[in-house]
Amino acid sequence: MYIANCRIRGREGLWNVACENGKFDRIRPADGIIPEGATDAKERLLMPPFVEPHIHLDCVMTAGIPHYNMSGTLFEGISTWHEYKTTQPLLIPEIKDRARQALRLMAEHGVQFVRTHVDVTETSFQSAKALLELRDELKGILELQLVAFPQNGILSTVGGKDLMIRAMDMGFDCVGGIPHFEFCREYGVESLDFIFALAEKYDAMVDVHCDEMDDEQSRYLEVLATKAWERSLGPRTVAAHTCAMGSYNNAYTTKLFRALLESKINFNSCPTESVHLQGRAENYPKRRGVTRIRELTEAGMNVALGQDSIADPWYPIGVGDLLRVLEMGIHIEHLMGYKDLSKCLDFISQNGAKNLCIEDVYGIEEGKPANFILLDGKDDYDVVRFHSAVVLSVHNGEILSQKTPATAVVHNI
Ligand SMILES: [Zn+2]
């Protein structure tokens, strides 16, 4: 495969990129001549693929079954999901089929690496088995990481610790958690001790739903960061959502940031989901329910943006398009100054790669696996402004998806 005359994100000028045996072979400045057999990129932007750091593939594509969430709230989402499971028993082929539908959408939009949470308090373990099978079937085509996610809590579920151990024994990649949803603070703290002990035992990564609520007293993030710091596991740890940080007072947050920085943990935010589900307990003025993406980034911490849901009881829309998530995030977090816009694709690419600890297979460098996308735009500003199509997505040197951008004809202007 030979791509000629492309821009490469982060580099000046135009480039020719040759891939061989699934790897980047030669990356050379373009000289204006399209070599024989090469594809003319027409000065489009070539960059590493988009990374989806946080989704729940066990729930995707279930919106409307048996009925839609009429209020749009988190609590009606939970009850609707319960109805789904009792009227449509979760079965491996059905779960895999829905997950594949979502992954095809993501592939179309340039995603090649996906971290999915899987509810392991669902004691049938059908979702766990289905997604483990899918992870192995898709290996080399599109990469999946699985998080053992205790939707109903670890201490607050009968046998919750054993369910987490069972998932890790089956080969899950990450230990998950939900400390703010445990019955009491002591359970939340104990769950975090358990999560890190499990991560050490299984040499696994940690990815915790943390303080996903508007309660300014929900303060498990300080515990998560401290536990990660104690065990030097920060770079392999993700604090997901941390919505409550959007409600913390500034004096507390200033103190908190010291622990966050020292711990070296990573962050994930899902702005489309959070702005939809949070802020529901109040009238006006209404908070945004999204963590401090801008402040964390300016302080030098790593924040990746994800979708969380595609067409499920909690979030009814979504098409696997991270540019849409990014657009929402930069609006909510006042990240549309020119400097912000000129590097905004970091949030859905390299920052996600850092969360997933896949930097060894990620990046446009000779010798690395040929994982890249070609966007119908010239730089970050252009891509986010025009919502550019991913015209080509290549994983390990093989084409994963192709798209011909739509053209419009406007008359009489
Ligand atoms: Zn989630």
Tab-separated table of C-alpha atoms and ligand atoms in Angstrom:
chain	number	residue	atom	x	y	z
A	1	MET	CA	0.000	0.000	0.000
A	2	TYR	CA	1.372	3.391	-0.999
A	3	ILE	CA	-0.292	6.703	-0.069
A	4	ALA	CA	1.202	9.719	-1.857
A	5	ASN	CA	0.839	13.444	-1.351
A	6	CYS	CA	-0.729	13.459	2.125
A	7	ARG	CA	-0.338	15.736	5.098
A	8	ILE	CA	0.749	13.980	8.293
A	9	ARG	CA	-0.656	15.352	11.530
A	10	GLY	CA	2.111	17.063	13.511
A	11	ARG	CA	4.487	17.423	10.557
A	12	GLU	CA	5.071	20.190	8.024
A	13	GLY	CA	4.713	19.684	4.253
A	14	LEU	CA	3.431	16.795	2.143
A	15	TRP	CA	4.481	13.160	2.438
A	16	ASN	CA	4.502	9.792	0.724
A	17	VAL	CA	3.774	6.829	2.997
A	18	ALA	CA	4.565	3.240	1.956
A	19	CYS	CA	3.428	0.220	3.977
A	20	GLU	CA	4.699	-3.327	3.696
A	21	ASN	CA	3.977	-6.502	5.642
A	22	GLY	CA	1.492	-4.628	7.797
A	23	LYS	CA	3.978	-1.969	8.898
A	24	PHE	CA	4.984	1.561	7.926
A	25	ASP	CA	7.964	0.928	5.655
A	26	ARG	CA	8.992	4.305	4.198
A	27	ILE	CA	7.735	7.769	5.153
A	28	ARG	CA	9.349	10.352	2.850
A	29	PRO	CA	8.711	13.975	1.851
A	30	ALA	CA	6.572	14.141	-1.315
A	31	ASP	CA	8.181	15.601	-4.440
A	32	GLY	CA	5.050	16.422	-6.443
A	33	ILE	CA	5.182	13.222	-8.521
A	34	ILE	CA	2.672	10.477	-7.769
A	35	PRO	CA	4.677	7.222	-7.892
A	36	GLU	CA	3.291	4.374	-9.989
A	37	GLY	CA	0.791	2.285	-8.064
A	38	ALA	CA	0.367	4.939	-5.353
A	39	THR	CA	-2.946	6.428	-4.248
A	40	ASP	CA	-3.050	10.229	-4.517
A	41	ALA	CA	-4.243	11.498	-1.106
A	42	LYS	CA	-4.836	14.962	-2.604
A	43	GLU	CA	-3.234	16.672	0.396
A	44	ARG	CA	-5.672	15.110	2.871
A	45	LEU	CA	-4.715	14.533	6.506
A	46	LEU	CA	-3.204	11.185	7.484
A	47	MET	CA	-3.039	10.451	11.216
A	48	PRO	CA	-3.189	7.594	13.722
A	49	PRO	CA	-6.685	6.113	14.102
A	50	PHE	CA	-9.322	7.344	16.493
A	51	VAL	CA	-9.541	5.533	19.833
A	52	GLU	CA	-12.808	4.811	21.670
A	53	PRO	CA	-11.759	4.662	25.338
A	54	HIS	CA	-15.168	4.111	26.937
A	55	ILE	CA	-18.237	2.327	25.631
A	56	HIS	CA	-20.668	-0.345	26.845
A	57	LEU	CA	-20.961	-2.777	23.929
A	58	ASP	CA	-23.181	-5.161	25.922
A	59	CYS	CA	-26.008	-2.576	25.831
A	60	VAL	CA	-25.653	-0.960	22.380
A	61	MET	CA	-28.509	-0.988	19.833
A	62	THR	CA	-31.217	-1.776	22.380
A	63	ALA	CA	-32.997	1.619	22.360
A	64	GLY	CA	-36.749	1.154	21.893
A	65	ILE	CA	-36.856	-2.460	23.118
A	66	PRO	CA	-39.267	-3.102	24.765
A	67	HIS	CA	-39.884	0.667	24.764
A	68	TYR	CA	-37.997	3.967	24.633
A	69	ASN	CA	-36.813	5.879	27.693
A	70	MET	CA	-39.517	8.548	27.789
A	71	SER	CA	-37.989	10.878	30.400
A	72	GLY	CA	-34.404	10.438	29.204
A	73	THR	CA	-33.185	10.056	32.799
A	74	LEU	CA	-30.542	7.714	34.156
A	75	PHE	CA	-33.088	6.044	36.450
A	76	GLU	CA	-35.584	5.321	33.682
A	77	GLY	CA	-32.611	4.028	31.699
A	78	ILE	CA	-31.821	1.538	34.480
A	79	SER	CA	-35.451	0.347	34.732
A	80	THR	CA	-35.777	0.112	30.935
A	81	TRP	CA	-32.581	-1.955	30.773
A	82	HIS	CA	-33.996	-4.255	33.461
A	83	GLU	CA	-37.148	-4.686	31.324
A	84	TYR	CA	-34.991	-5.418	28.271
A	85	LYS	CA	-33.150	-8.170	30.108
A	86	THR	CA	-36.344	-9.760	31.439
A	87	THR	CA	-38.188	-9.693	28.102
A	88	GLN	CA	-35.208	-10.370	25.786
A	89	PRO	CA	-32.935	-12.809	27.612
A	90	LEU	CA	-29.305	-11.957	26.918
A	91	LEU	CA	-27.870	-14.581	24.569
A	92	ILE	CA	-24.377	-14.747	23.122
A	93	PRO	CA	-25.303	-14.560	19.386
A	94	GLU	CA	-27.651	-11.607	19.955
A	95	ILE	CA	-25.088	-9.698	22.055
A	96	LYS	CA	-22.342	-10.295	19.483
A	97	ASP	CA	-24.625	-9.195	16.656
A	98	ARG	CA	-25.465	-5.898	18.361
A	99	ALA	CA	-21.826	-5.281	19.277
A	100	ARG	CA	-20.735	-5.931	15.680
A	101	GLN	CA	-23.326	-3.431	14.416
A	102	ALA	CA	-21.825	-0.788	16.725
A	103	LEU	CA	-18.243	-1.711	15.818
A	104	ARG	CA	-19.012	-1.423	12.087
A	105	LEU	CA	-20.292	2.100	12.714
A	106	MET	CA	-17.175	2.934	14.690
A	107	ALA	CA	-14.924	1.462	11.987
A	108	GLU	CA	-16.683	3.618	9.399
A	109	HIS	CA	-15.791	6.652	11.511
A	110	GLY	CA	-12.097	5.832	11.889
A	111	VAL	CA	-12.036	4.002	15.232
A	112	GLN	CA	-9.618	1.045	15.422
A	113	PHE	CA	-9.081	0.620	19.182
A	114	VAL	CA	-12.007	0.200	21.561
A	115	ARG	CA	-12.216	-0.258	25.321
A	116	THR	CA	-15.601	-1.604	26.368
A	117	HIS	CA	-17.045	-2.072	29.819
A	118	VAL	CA	-18.987	-5.309	30.324
A	119	ASP	CA	-21.437	-5.742	33.200
A	120	VAL	CA	-20.180	-8.699	35.240
A	121	THR	CA	-22.893	-8.359	37.898
A	122	GLU	CA	-25.081	-9.813	35.123
A	123	THR	CA	-24.695	-13.273	36.581
A	124	SER	CA	-25.521	-15.241	33.427
A	125	PHE	CA	-22.115	-14.025	32.137
A	126	GLN	CA	-23.530	-14.170	28.583
A	127	SER	CA	-22.237	-10.642	27.870
A	128	ALA	CA	-18.803	-11.494	29.241
A	129	LYS	CA	-18.559	-14.645	27.119
A	130	ALA	CA	-19.912	-12.925	23.999
A	131	LEU	CA	-17.481	-10.031	24.146
A	132	LEU	CA	-14.504	-12.243	24.958
A	133	GLU	CA	-15.329	-14.285	21.851
A	134	LEU	CA	-15.676	-11.118	19.781
A	135	ARG	CA	-12.388	-9.680	21.095
A	136	ASP	CA	-10.569	-12.805	19.943
A	137	GLU	CA	-12.402	-13.043	16.590
A	138	LEU	CA	-11.563	-9.426	15.725
A	139	LYS	CA	-7.946	-9.429	16.915
A	140	GLY	CA	-5.751	-7.923	14.191
A	141	ILE	CA	-8.777	-6.395	12.441
A	142	LEU	CA	-9.914	-4.029	15.182
A	143	GLU	CA	-8.670	-4.227	18.757
A	144	LEU	CA	-10.969	-4.588	21.756
A	145	GLN	CA	-10.104	-4.266	25.455
A	146	LEU	CA	-12.593	-5.536	28.035
A	147	VAL	CA	-13.241	-4.002	31.455
A	148	ALA	CA	-14.876	-6.106	34.186
A	149	PHE	CA	-17.557	-3.601	35.159
A	150	PRO	CA	-19.628	-4.184	38.329
A	151	GLN	CA	-22.743	-2.208	37.325
A	152	ASN	CA	-24.456	-2.838	40.678
A	153	GLY	CA	-21.355	-2.423	42.833
A	154	ILE	CA	-18.785	-4.903	44.124
A	155	LEU	CA	-19.536	-4.825	47.871
A	156	SER	CA	-23.205	-3.938	47.266
A	157	THR	CA	-23.832	-7.081	45.192
A	158	VAL	CA	-24.094	-10.509	46.809
A	159	GLY	CA	-20.983	-12.376	45.696
A	160	GLY	CA	-19.715	-9.258	43.881
A	161	LYS	CA	-16.033	-9.920	44.591
A	162	ASP	CA	-16.311	-13.480	43.238
A	163	LEU	CA	-17.959	-12.205	40.039
A	164	MET	CA	-15.053	-9.815	39.482
A	165	ILE	CA	-12.521	-12.597	40.091
A	166	ARG	CA	-14.426	-14.872	37.675
A	167	ALA	CA	-14.225	-12.205	34.950
A	168	MET	CA	-10.498	-11.674	35.484
A	169	ASP	CA	-9.955	-15.454	35.387
A	170	MET	CA	-11.729	-15.484	31.998
A	171	GLY	CA	-9.149	-13.043	30.602
A	172	PHE	CA	-10.523	-9.536	30.965
A	173	ASP	CA	-7.988	-6.771	30.341
A	174	CYS	CA	-9.023	-4.228	32.974
A	175	VAL	CA	-10.557	-4.118	36.428
A	176	GLY	CA	-13.525	-1.753	36.652
A	177	GLY	CA	-15.483	-0.251	39.521
A	178	ILE	CA	-18.266	2.109	40.530
A	179	PRO	CA	-17.424	3.301	44.080
A	180	HIS	CA	-19.961	6.177	44.135
A	181	PHE	CA	-22.790	3.679	43.550
A	182	GLU	CA	-21.855	1.376	46.460
A	183	PHE	CA	-24.243	1.489	49.431
A	184	CYS	CA	-21.970	3.562	51.686
A	185	ARG	CA	-18.641	5.368	51.660
A	186	GLU	CA	-16.850	2.514	53.429
A	187	TYR	CA	-17.935	0.079	50.695
A	188	GLY	CA	-16.738	2.519	48.039
A	189	VAL	CA	-13.269	2.798	49.605
A	190	GLU	CA	-13.031	-0.968	50.187
A	191	SER	CA	-14.047	-1.569	46.560
A	192	LEU	CA	-11.105	0.548	45.408
A	193	ASP	CA	-8.687	-1.434	47.601
A	194	PHE	CA	-10.096	-4.634	46.090
A	195	ILE	CA	-9.840	-3.264	42.521
A	196	PHE	CA	-6.160	-2.375	42.833
A	197	ALA	CA	-5.302	-5.661	44.557
A	198	LEU	CA	-7.004	-7.497	41.683
A	199	ALA	CA	-5.165	-5.401	39.091
A	200	GLU	CA	-1.837	-6.290	40.693
A	201	LYS	CA	-2.695	-9.977	40.944
A	202	TYR	CA	-3.732	-10.238	37.275
A	203	ASP	CA	-1.254	-7.633	35.928
A	204	ALA	CA	-4.308	-5.800	34.552
A	205	MET	CA	-5.169	-2.164	33.927
A	206	VAL	CA	-7.720	-0.226	36.007
A	207	ASP	CA	-10.675	1.739	34.602
A	208	VAL	CA	-13.182	2.965	37.171
A	209	HIS	CA	-16.505	4.765	36.740
A	210	CYS	CA	-15.749	7.419	39.350
A	211	ASP	CA	-18.085	10.061	40.779
A	212	GLU	CA	-20.475	9.900	37.824
A	213	MET	CA	-23.013	12.172	39.509
A	214	ASP	CA	-23.644	15.817	40.373
A	215	ASP	CA	-23.120	15.360	44.127
A	216	GLU	CA	-20.212	17.634	45.088
A	217	GLN	CA	-19.652	15.331	48.071
A	218	SER	CA	-18.924	12.359	45.815
A	219	ARG	CA	-15.168	12.261	46.367
A	220	TYR	CA	-13.856	8.858	45.393
A	221	LEU	CA	-11.479	10.380	42.859
A	222	GLU	CA	-9.110	11.433	45.666
A	223	VAL	CA	-9.168	7.848	46.956
A	224	LEU	CA	-8.641	6.370	43.471
A	225	ALA	CA	-5.683	8.679	42.813
A	226	THR	CA	-4.149	7.952	46.214
A	227	LYS	CA	-4.430	4.166	45.791
A	228	ALA	CA	-2.912	4.411	42.296
A	229	TRP	CA	-0.095	6.605	43.656
A	230	GLU	CA	0.643	4.187	46.516
A	231	ARG	CA	1.017	1.309	44.059
A	232	SER	CA	2.645	3.289	41.200
A	233	LEU	CA	-0.221	2.176	38.926
A	234	GLY	CA	-1.280	5.680	37.791
A	235	PRO	CA	-0.223	5.365	34.116
A	236	ARG	CA	-2.292	2.136	33.875
A	237	THR	CA	-5.322	3.678	35.606
A	238	VAL	CA	-8.263	5.631	34.153
A	239	ALA	CA	-10.755	7.683	36.157
A	240	ALA	CA	-13.877	7.726	33.994
A	241	HIS	CA	-16.531	10.446	33.996
A	242	THR	CA	-15.584	12.241	37.285
A	243	CYS	CA	-18.700	14.402	36.665
A	244	ALA	CA	-18.779	15.539	40.303
A	245	MET	CA	-15.547	17.465	39.659
A	246	GLY	CA	-17.677	19.848	37.613
A	247	SER	CA	-19.462	20.655	40.904
A	248	TYR	CA	-16.472	20.687	43.328
A	249	ASN	CA	-15.546	24.035	44.844
A	250	ASN	CA	-12.289	25.538	43.585
A	251	ALA	CA	-10.506	25.429	46.948
A	252	TYR	CA	-11.009	21.653	47.202
A	253	THR	CA	-10.159	21.110	43.526
A	254	THR	CA	-6.849	22.983	43.893
A	255	LYS	CA	-5.872	20.605	46.698
A	256	LEU	CA	-7.168	17.601	44.738
A	257	PHE	CA	-5.072	18.428	41.646
A	258	ARG	CA	-1.839	17.851	43.589
A	259	ALA	CA	-2.814	14.223	44.247
A	260	LEU	CA	-4.069	13.788	40.669
A	261	LEU	CA	-0.805	15.052	39.183
A	262	GLU	CA	1.396	13.016	41.537
A	263	SER	CA	-0.634	9.873	40.840
A	264	LYS	CA	-0.178	10.166	37.028
A	265	ILE	CA	-3.645	8.700	36.428
A	266	ASN	CA	-5.504	9.268	33.150
A	267	PHE	CA	-9.018	10.606	32.633
A	268	ASN	CA	-11.945	9.819	30.418
A	269	SER	CA	-14.956	12.034	29.805
A	270	CYS	CA	-18.103	11.286	27.803
A	271	PRO	CA	-19.560	14.766	27.161
A	272	THR	CA	-22.559	13.744	25.044
A	273	GLU	CA	-23.689	11.226	27.666
A	274	SER	CA	-22.930	13.374	30.720
A	275	VAL	CA	-24.590	16.552	29.470
A	276	HIS	CA	-27.634	14.415	28.666
A	277	LEU	CA	-27.861	12.470	31.968
A	278	GLN	CA	-26.488	14.890	34.578
A	279	GLY	CA	-28.120	18.106	35.819
A	280	ARG	CA	-31.416	16.245	36.209
A	281	ALA	CA	-31.932	16.974	39.911
A	282	GLU	CA	-32.289	20.721	39.495
A	283	ASN	CA	-34.237	23.367	37.646
A	284	TYR	CA	-32.312	26.522	36.713
A	285	PRO	CA	-29.529	27.494	36.674
A	286	LYS	CA	-28.565	24.043	35.441
A	287	ARG	CA	-25.050	22.596	35.713
A	288	ARG	CA	-23.356	20.848	32.789
A	289	GLY	CA	-22.392	17.674	34.642
A	290	VAL	CA	-19.095	17.295	32.796
A	291	THR	CA	-15.663	17.047	34.431
A	292	ARG	CA	-13.034	19.796	34.165
A	293	ILE	CA	-11.593	18.743	30.811
A	294	ARG	CA	-9.956	22.102	30.179
A	295	GLU	CA	-8.357	22.481	33.617
A	296	LEU	CA	-7.077	18.903	33.711
A	297	THR	CA	-5.554	19.334	30.259
A	298	GLU	CA	-3.963	22.687	31.081
A	299	ALA	CA	-2.465	21.153	34.237
A	300	GLY	CA	-0.752	18.533	32.029
A	301	MET	CA	-3.041	15.571	32.666
A	302	ASN	CA	-4.317	13.185	30.007
A	303	VAL	CA	-8.023	13.344	29.121
A	304	ALA	CA	-9.601	11.199	26.387
A	305	LEU	CA	-13.172	11.566	25.147
A	306	GLY	CA	-15.523	8.627	24.549
A	307	GLN	CA	-19.113	7.857	23.617
A	308	ASP	CA	-20.258	5.644	26.529
A	309	SER	CA	-23.435	4.547	24.676
A	310	ILE	CA	-24.856	4.043	21.205
A	311	ALA	CA	-28.649	3.776	21.017
A	312	ASP	CA	-29.300	2.178	24.415
A	313	PRO	CA	-31.757	2.938	27.245
A	314	TRP	CA	-29.478	5.667	28.637
A	315	TYR	CA	-28.546	7.475	25.420
A	316	PRO	CA	-30.896	7.077	22.457
A	317	ILE	CA	-28.770	8.290	19.544
A	318	GLY	CA	-25.137	8.022	18.369
A	319	VAL	CA	-23.539	6.518	15.276
A	320	GLY	CA	-20.031	5.630	16.437
A	321	ASP	CA	-18.725	9.054	15.434
A	322	LEU	CA	-16.137	10.466	17.861
A	323	LEU	CA	-16.004	13.803	15.992
A	324	ARG	CA	-19.534	14.382	17.234
A	325	VAL	CA	-18.442	13.654	20.828
A	326	LEU	CA	-15.455	15.959	20.394
A	327	GLU	CA	-17.657	18.739	19.069
A	328	MET	CA	-19.874	18.511	22.160
A	329	GLY	CA	-16.851	18.441	24.502
A	330	ILE	CA	-15.166	21.514	23.085
A	331	HIS	CA	-18.404	23.489	23.280
A	332	ILE	CA	-19.206	22.540	26.875
A	333	GLU	CA	-15.649	23.055	28.098
A	334	HIS	CA	-14.892	26.363	26.300
A	335	LEU	CA	-12.189	24.729	24.198
A	336	MET	CA	-12.676	26.636	20.966
A	337	GLY	CA	-9.904	29.201	21.191
A	338	TYR	CA	-7.700	28.899	18.093
A	339	LYS	CA	-4.892	27.124	19.983
A	340	ASP	CA	-7.418	24.638	21.413
A	341	LEU	CA	-8.964	23.942	18.025
A	342	SER	CA	-5.600	23.410	16.371
A	343	LYS	CA	-4.884	20.370	18.577
A	344	CYS	CA	-8.403	19.199	19.482
A	345	LEU	CA	-8.077	15.819	17.715
A	346	ASP	CA	-5.709	14.783	20.529
A	347	PHE	CA	-8.792	14.080	22.664
A	348	ILE	CA	-10.054	11.313	20.370
A	349	SER	CA	-6.719	9.936	19.191
A	350	GLN	CA	-3.419	9.980	21.090
A	351	ASN	CA	-4.995	10.703	24.501
A	352	GLY	CA	-7.177	7.619	24.099
A	353	ALA	CA	-4.116	5.585	23.085
A	354	LYS	CA	-2.477	6.632	26.357
A	355	ASN	CA	-5.542	5.533	28.337
A	356	LEU	CA	-5.446	2.118	26.635
A	357	CYS	CA	-1.626	1.808	27.058
A	358	ILE	CA	-1.228	0.983	23.353
A	359	GLU	CA	1.411	3.555	22.478
A	360	ASP	CA	3.785	0.816	21.250
A	361	VAL	CA	1.457	0.076	18.286
A	362	TYR	CA	0.238	3.643	17.804
A	363	GLY	CA	1.777	6.439	15.744
A	364	ILE	CA	2.910	7.248	12.219
A	365	GLU	CA	6.506	5.978	12.395
A	366	GLU	CA	8.568	3.642	10.226
A	367	GLY	CA	8.551	0.153	11.744
A	368	LYS	CA	5.294	0.590	13.662
A	369	PRO	CA	2.128	-1.280	12.594
A	370	ALA	CA	0.441	0.492	9.661
A	371	ASN	CA	-2.542	1.779	11.627
A	372	PHE	CA	-3.851	5.049	10.225
A	373	ILE	CA	-6.816	6.998	8.916
A	374	LEU	CA	-7.069	9.476	6.051
A	375	LEU	CA	-9.458	12.363	6.679
A	376	ASP	CA	-11.109	14.569	4.070
A	377	GLY	CA	-9.603	17.705	5.646
A	378	LYS	CA	-6.208	19.303	6.070
A	379	ASP	CA	-5.775	19.884	9.821
A	380	ASP	CA	-7.572	19.664	13.193
A	381	TYR	CA	-9.445	22.951	12.722
A	382	ASP	CA	-10.592	21.984	9.251
A	383	VAL	CA	-11.649	18.463	10.330
A	384	VAL	CA	-13.692	19.559	13.339
A	385	ARG	CA	-15.247	22.492	11.464
A	386	PHE	CA	-16.359	20.524	8.419
A	387	HIS	CA	-16.863	17.258	10.298
A	388	SER	CA	-14.628	15.602	7.734
A	389	ALA	CA	-15.301	12.078	6.528
A	390	VAL	CA	-12.794	9.286	7.158
A	391	VAL	CA	-12.094	8.320	3.537
A	392	LEU	CA	-9.748	5.466	4.427
A	393	SER	CA	-9.022	3.469	7.581
A	394	VAL	CA	-6.130	0.987	7.530
A	395	HIS	CA	-5.265	-1.428	10.341
A	396	ASN	CA	-2.102	-3.545	10.240
A	397	GLY	CA	-1.777	-2.598	6.554
A	398	GLU	CA	-5.266	-3.901	5.664
A	399	ILE	CA	-8.189	-1.691	4.644
A	400	LEU	CA	-10.801	-1.624	7.412
A	401	SER	CA	-13.139	0.937	5.841
A	402	GLN	CA	-13.424	3.295	2.876
A	403	LYS	CA	-15.801	6.164	2.237
A	404	THR	CA	-16.514	8.520	-0.645
A	405	PRO	CA	-17.321	11.939	0.836
A	406	ALA	CA	-20.769	13.277	-0.088
A	407	THR	CA	-20.901	16.122	-2.591
A	408	ALA	CA	-23.616	18.731	-2.775
A	409	VAL	CA	-24.702	20.976	-5.642
A	410	VAL	CA	-26.151	24.333	-4.601
A	411	HIS	CA	-28.098	26.384	-7.128
A	412	ASN	CA	-28.738	30.101	-7.608
A	413	ILE	CA	-26.418	31.606	-5.021
B	1	ZN	ZN	-19.783	4.054	31.288
